[in-house]
Amino acid sequence: MLLGLGPAASSWAQEAVRADGSSTVYPITQEAARRYAHNAGVEVDVQYSGTTGGFRRFCAGETQINDASRPINREELKACVESDVEFVELPIALDALSVVVHSDNDWAEEITIEELRRLWEPAAEDSVMTWQEVRPEWPDRPIRLFGRGQDSGTYDFFTSVIVGETRASRHDYVASENEEALVEGIMLDREALGFFGVGAYFRHWENLQDLAIDAGDGPVHPSLNAVREGRYPLARPLFLYVNAGALRDDPQLQAFLEAYLDGLSNWVHFTGYMPLPEAAYDDAKKRLSSMTTGSRFAGELQVGTDINDWGK
């Protein structure tokens, strides 16, 4: 189902391309901008404020592109409608959330969804405070938590899958929209456990350990095959949301996005993320060229989206 939105009113011609949103998607768009600007001499301004923070700017008409680590939700759809912002929704890559620990952690190699729920649910705040309280055979040592902030689509996705309710969790943890800050915090704390996009783990795999996740069928690490086959429970697609009015007004934006999608499957792995099936990229290019507006997701966060069926 596509949700059509009202006409965009702003003229974007002759402005620099401005992107904001997810810090998970930020390295991909930053690399696309670097490659495109190098070849075309065009200014592309890429920032990050989290998926939710980015949608606030995007639906207010302040940016042409919102990088998003989850689909647009109903509240954001309403905000876009109220501001007369139409958009084109483009899937760009596959991601998986990593649950990571310090490199010297010698007791935890895998963790179950139920253990993660017991650790992160709202009732755990000021209550589940040691590793032993998560699993009895783990040491009676403090467990210090790190994760994405509440303006993050990664936080929305994590809480939806792990806690069973979007945006519900304990709050006594170190939160940041900056994945590199979370990585640094975990690297300095042997008692740490944290979550963020797998790209940040791949960029620092020599200094962190990722835990295999057991959703009931045995522990699984976030490999490309496990993600594509649906065996890793914390996998998701990543998106660009593009202001349709800006697309109509600014050939520079159209050219940037065409270049972005054309080469993406060949280099996205350098950023730590996983390519989509080619059929999904073909579908995204068709949506861009035809300026197909609206969302496939009817304003609902989709857990376990089968991206492999897109474009078939």
XYZ file of C-alpha atoms in Angstrom:
312
model
C 0.000 0.000 0.000
C 1.334 3.398 -0.938
C 0.397 6.433 1.090
C 0.177 9.468 -1.195
C 0.906 12.829 0.368
C 0.044 16.397 -0.549
C 2.067 18.447 -3.038
C 5.355 19.928 -2.005
C 5.468 23.716 -2.136
C 9.144 24.595 -1.828
C 11.561 25.326 -4.637
C 14.946 23.686 -4.117
C 16.736 24.575 -7.335
C 20.362 25.728 -7.136
C 20.776 24.697 -3.477
C 23.353 22.267 -2.131
C 22.014 18.769 -1.519
C 21.255 18.465 2.199
C 20.900 15.117 3.969
C 20.287 14.425 7.656
C 18.925 11.597 9.776
C 20.284 8.223 10.790
C 23.857 7.941 12.015
C 23.660 4.287 10.924
C 23.010 5.322 7.322
C 25.330 8.351 7.548
C 28.524 6.478 6.441
C 26.744 5.218 3.302
C 25.418 8.625 2.226
C 28.703 10.271 3.181
C 30.587 7.837 0.932
C 28.080 8.349 -1.899
C 28.515 12.112 -1.505
C 32.306 11.787 -1.542
C 32.232 9.717 -4.720
C 29.696 11.929 -6.475
C 31.179 15.270 -5.443
C 34.619 14.093 -6.559
C 33.265 13.332 -10.027
C 30.720 16.133 -10.410
C 32.073 18.964 -8.261
C 28.748 19.210 -6.444
C 28.307 20.120 -2.782
C 26.481 17.483 -0.717
C 26.032 18.347 2.970
C 25.580 15.156 5.043
C 24.763 15.352 8.759
C 23.180 13.049 11.328
C 20.726 13.684 14.146
C 19.140 10.226 14.353
C 16.323 8.852 12.207
C 13.604 10.425 14.367
C 15.392 13.765 14.639
C 16.026 13.705 10.905
C 12.368 13.070 10.105
C 11.443 16.127 12.171
C 13.611 18.269 9.878
C 12.602 16.409 6.717
C 8.855 16.648 7.332
C 9.281 20.354 8.076
C 10.808 20.765 4.602
C 14.304 21.602 5.855
C 16.230 18.801 4.088
C 16.003 17.056 0.726
C 17.067 13.633 2.022
C 16.438 11.830 5.285
C 18.668 8.840 5.980
C 16.540 6.349 7.911
C 17.244 3.091 9.713
C 13.526 2.284 9.910
C 10.430 3.084 7.844
C 8.601 6.355 8.420
C 5.980 6.046 11.193
C 2.393 7.324 11.403
C 3.265 10.403 13.434
C 5.912 11.383 10.888
C 3.559 10.703 7.989
C 1.062 13.082 9.586
C 3.771 15.735 10.025
C 4.746 15.444 6.352
C 1.098 15.738 5.272
C 0.632 18.839 7.428
C 3.705 20.440 5.811
C 2.722 19.374 2.265
C 5.864 17.265 1.942
C 5.672 14.405 -0.534
C 8.469 11.849 -0.481
C 9.981 8.946 -2.401
C 11.050 5.976 -0.252
C 14.221 4.187 -1.430
C 15.731 1.062 0.183
C 19.532 1.163 -0.062
C 21.165 -1.575 2.041
C 20.765 -4.339 4.583
C 21.804 -3.823 8.179
C 21.843 -5.917 11.305
C 22.045 -4.692 14.870
C 25.074 -5.998 16.723
C 25.115 -6.717 20.433
C 28.735 -6.227 21.467
C 30.992 -6.544 24.489
C 34.559 -5.630 25.439
C 37.316 -7.601 23.733
C 38.478 -9.017 27.118
C 35.049 -10.376 28.011
C 35.747 -14.110 28.401
C 32.362 -15.318 29.668
C 29.749 -14.206 27.104
C 29.792 -15.548 23.557
C 26.057 -15.608 22.835
C 22.845 -14.301 24.372
C 19.177 -15.140 23.936
C 16.371 -12.775 22.967
C 14.737 -13.510 26.333
C 17.934 -12.573 28.208
C 18.166 -9.336 26.228
C 14.531 -8.599 27.036
C 15.105 -9.186 30.735
C 18.119 -6.872 30.570
C 16.568 -4.016 28.549
C 12.857 -3.933 29.459
C 11.629 -0.950 31.546
C 11.320 -3.114 34.671
C 15.071 -3.831 34.535
C 15.970 -0.229 35.387
C 17.848 -0.103 38.725
C 17.017 -3.811 39.080
C 19.037 -6.006 36.664
C 22.487 -4.613 37.363
C 24.944 -7.543 37.134
C 25.955 -10.101 34.554
C 24.877 -12.881 36.919
C 21.328 -11.514 36.978
C 21.174 -12.041 33.222
C 22.545 -15.608 33.318
C 23.405 -17.382 36.600
C 26.699 -18.830 35.339
C 27.998 -15.406 34.336
C 30.074 -13.491 36.930
C 28.566 -11.424 39.726
C 29.995 -8.219 38.265
C 28.300 -4.970 37.273
C 26.942 -4.808 33.735
C 27.186 -1.378 32.159
C 24.963 -0.699 29.169
C 25.502 1.367 26.030
C 23.078 1.951 23.193
C 21.497 4.294 20.722
C 19.497 7.296 21.908
C 15.754 7.754 21.605
C 16.011 9.871 18.438
C 17.445 6.805 16.729
C 15.626 4.398 14.433
C 18.051 1.783 15.718
C 16.593 2.295 19.202
C 13.059 1.976 17.806
C 13.921 -1.259 16.004
C 15.841 -2.747 18.928
C 13.062 -2.088 21.434
C 10.412 -3.388 19.046
C 12.197 -6.720 18.550
C 13.715 -7.195 22.001
C 11.205 -5.624 24.379
C 8.156 -6.166 22.188
C 7.104 -2.502 22.341
C 8.623 0.285 20.270
C 10.420 2.961 22.330
C 9.996 1.057 25.611
C 13.194 0.306 27.550
C 15.157 1.016 30.671
C 16.832 4.408 30.621
C 19.806 3.906 32.936
C 22.286 3.345 30.102
C 24.809 5.447 28.181
C 22.878 6.689 25.151
C 24.284 8.401 22.068
C 23.439 9.051 18.423
C 27.180 8.803 17.735
C 28.169 5.192 17.159
C 31.863 6.002 17.458
C 31.278 7.396 20.959
C 29.505 4.166 21.934
C 32.331 2.084 20.479
C 34.881 4.060 22.474
C 32.882 3.668 25.692
C 32.601 -0.102 25.284
C 36.284 -0.445 24.374
C 37.185 1.230 27.693
C 34.901 -0.860 29.932
C 35.363 -4.612 30.434
C 31.878 -4.884 31.985
C 30.149 -3.217 29.004
C 27.403 -4.487 26.716
C 25.933 -2.347 23.957
C 23.953 -2.327 20.722
C 24.280 -0.450 17.425
C 24.401 -1.124 13.685
C 26.672 -3.915 12.519
C 28.645 -1.456 10.402
C 30.143 0.093 13.529
C 31.117 -3.373 14.763
C 32.737 -4.273 11.417
C 34.695 -1.014 11.502
C 36.094 -1.954 14.942
C 35.976 -5.757 14.976
C 39.566 -6.038 16.240
C 38.649 -4.180 19.454
C 35.157 -5.550 20.174
C 33.359 -8.891 20.345
C 29.886 -9.407 18.907
C 27.526 -11.835 20.628
C 25.632 -14.427 18.625
C 21.869 -13.970 19.103
C 19.624 -16.936 19.879
C 15.955 -16.437 18.972
C 15.108 -20.064 19.733
C 16.859 -21.933 16.924
C 20.434 -21.579 18.158
C 22.903 -18.680 18.290
C 23.523 -16.804 15.022
C 26.078 -14.119 14.117
C 25.091 -11.349 11.655
C 26.670 -12.711 8.482
C 25.357 -11.728 5.041
C 23.863 -15.182 4.478
C 22.173 -15.237 7.885
C 20.700 -11.781 7.283
C 19.458 -12.534 3.759
C 18.033 -15.905 4.803
C 16.141 -14.355 7.706
C 18.000 -16.372 10.342
C 19.439 -13.375 12.217
C 16.672 -11.809 14.337
C 18.016 -8.239 14.384
C 18.230 -7.623 10.617
C 16.540 -4.757 8.762
C 16.625 -2.691 5.553
C 17.979 0.867 5.482
C 16.365 3.718 3.546
C 16.610 7.108 1.952
C 13.530 9.335 2.051
C 13.679 12.010 -0.654
C 11.603 15.196 -0.876
C 9.617 14.825 -4.115
C 9.308 18.579 -4.585
C 13.075 18.865 -4.441
C 13.362 16.087 -7.026
C 11.060 17.983 -9.371
C 12.905 21.285 -8.902
C 16.551 20.240 -8.719
C 18.225 18.133 -11.458
C 21.341 18.063 -9.273
C 19.495 16.057 -6.619
C 18.134 13.636 -9.221
C 21.622 13.135 -10.684
C 23.129 12.539 -7.240
C 20.540 9.905 -6.343
C 20.894 8.134 -9.691
C 24.659 7.951 -9.165
C 24.113 6.828 -5.545
C 21.938 3.864 -6.566
C 23.872 2.933 -9.719
C 27.109 2.006 -7.975
C 25.896 1.192 -4.493
C 25.960 -2.608 -4.689
C 29.659 -2.476 -5.658
C 30.905 -0.410 -2.709
C 28.362 -0.460 0.138
C 30.288 -3.275 1.857
C 33.209 -0.865 2.355
C 30.994 1.040 4.831
C 30.292 -2.128 6.830
C 26.788 -2.778 5.497
C 25.333 -5.392 3.185
C 24.001 -4.977 -0.364
C 20.379 -5.606 -1.261
C 19.448 -8.142 -3.926
C 19.726 -6.584 -7.396
C 15.937 -6.801 -7.870
C 15.485 -4.472 -4.912
C 17.929 -1.939 -6.404
C 16.137 -2.160 -9.758
C 12.875 -1.479 -7.955
C 14.373 1.517 -6.124
C 15.621 2.984 -9.413
C 12.129 2.619 -10.908
C 10.589 4.352 -7.893
C 13.077 7.192 -8.287
C 12.653 7.644 -12.057
C 8.845 7.468 -11.860
C 8.818 9.575 -8.679
C 6.586 7.052 -6.901
C 5.599 8.746 -3.659
C 4.485 7.362 -0.299
C 5.505 4.475 1.940
C 5.038 0.736 1.548
C 4.655 0.352 5.284
C 1.423 2.213 6.113
C 3.179 4.024 8.926
C 4.028 0.878 10.865
C 7.508 -0.246 11.896
C 7.947 -3.560 10.107
C 10.004 -6.151 11.986
C 11.407 -8.933 9.830
C 10.713 -7.201 6.493
C 11.549 -9.554 3.631
C 13.479 -7.228 1.354
C 14.257 -10.147 -0.970
C 10.714 -9.991 -2.353
C 10.957 -6.337 -3.428
C 11.004 -5.832 -7.151
C 9.800 -9.355 -7.991
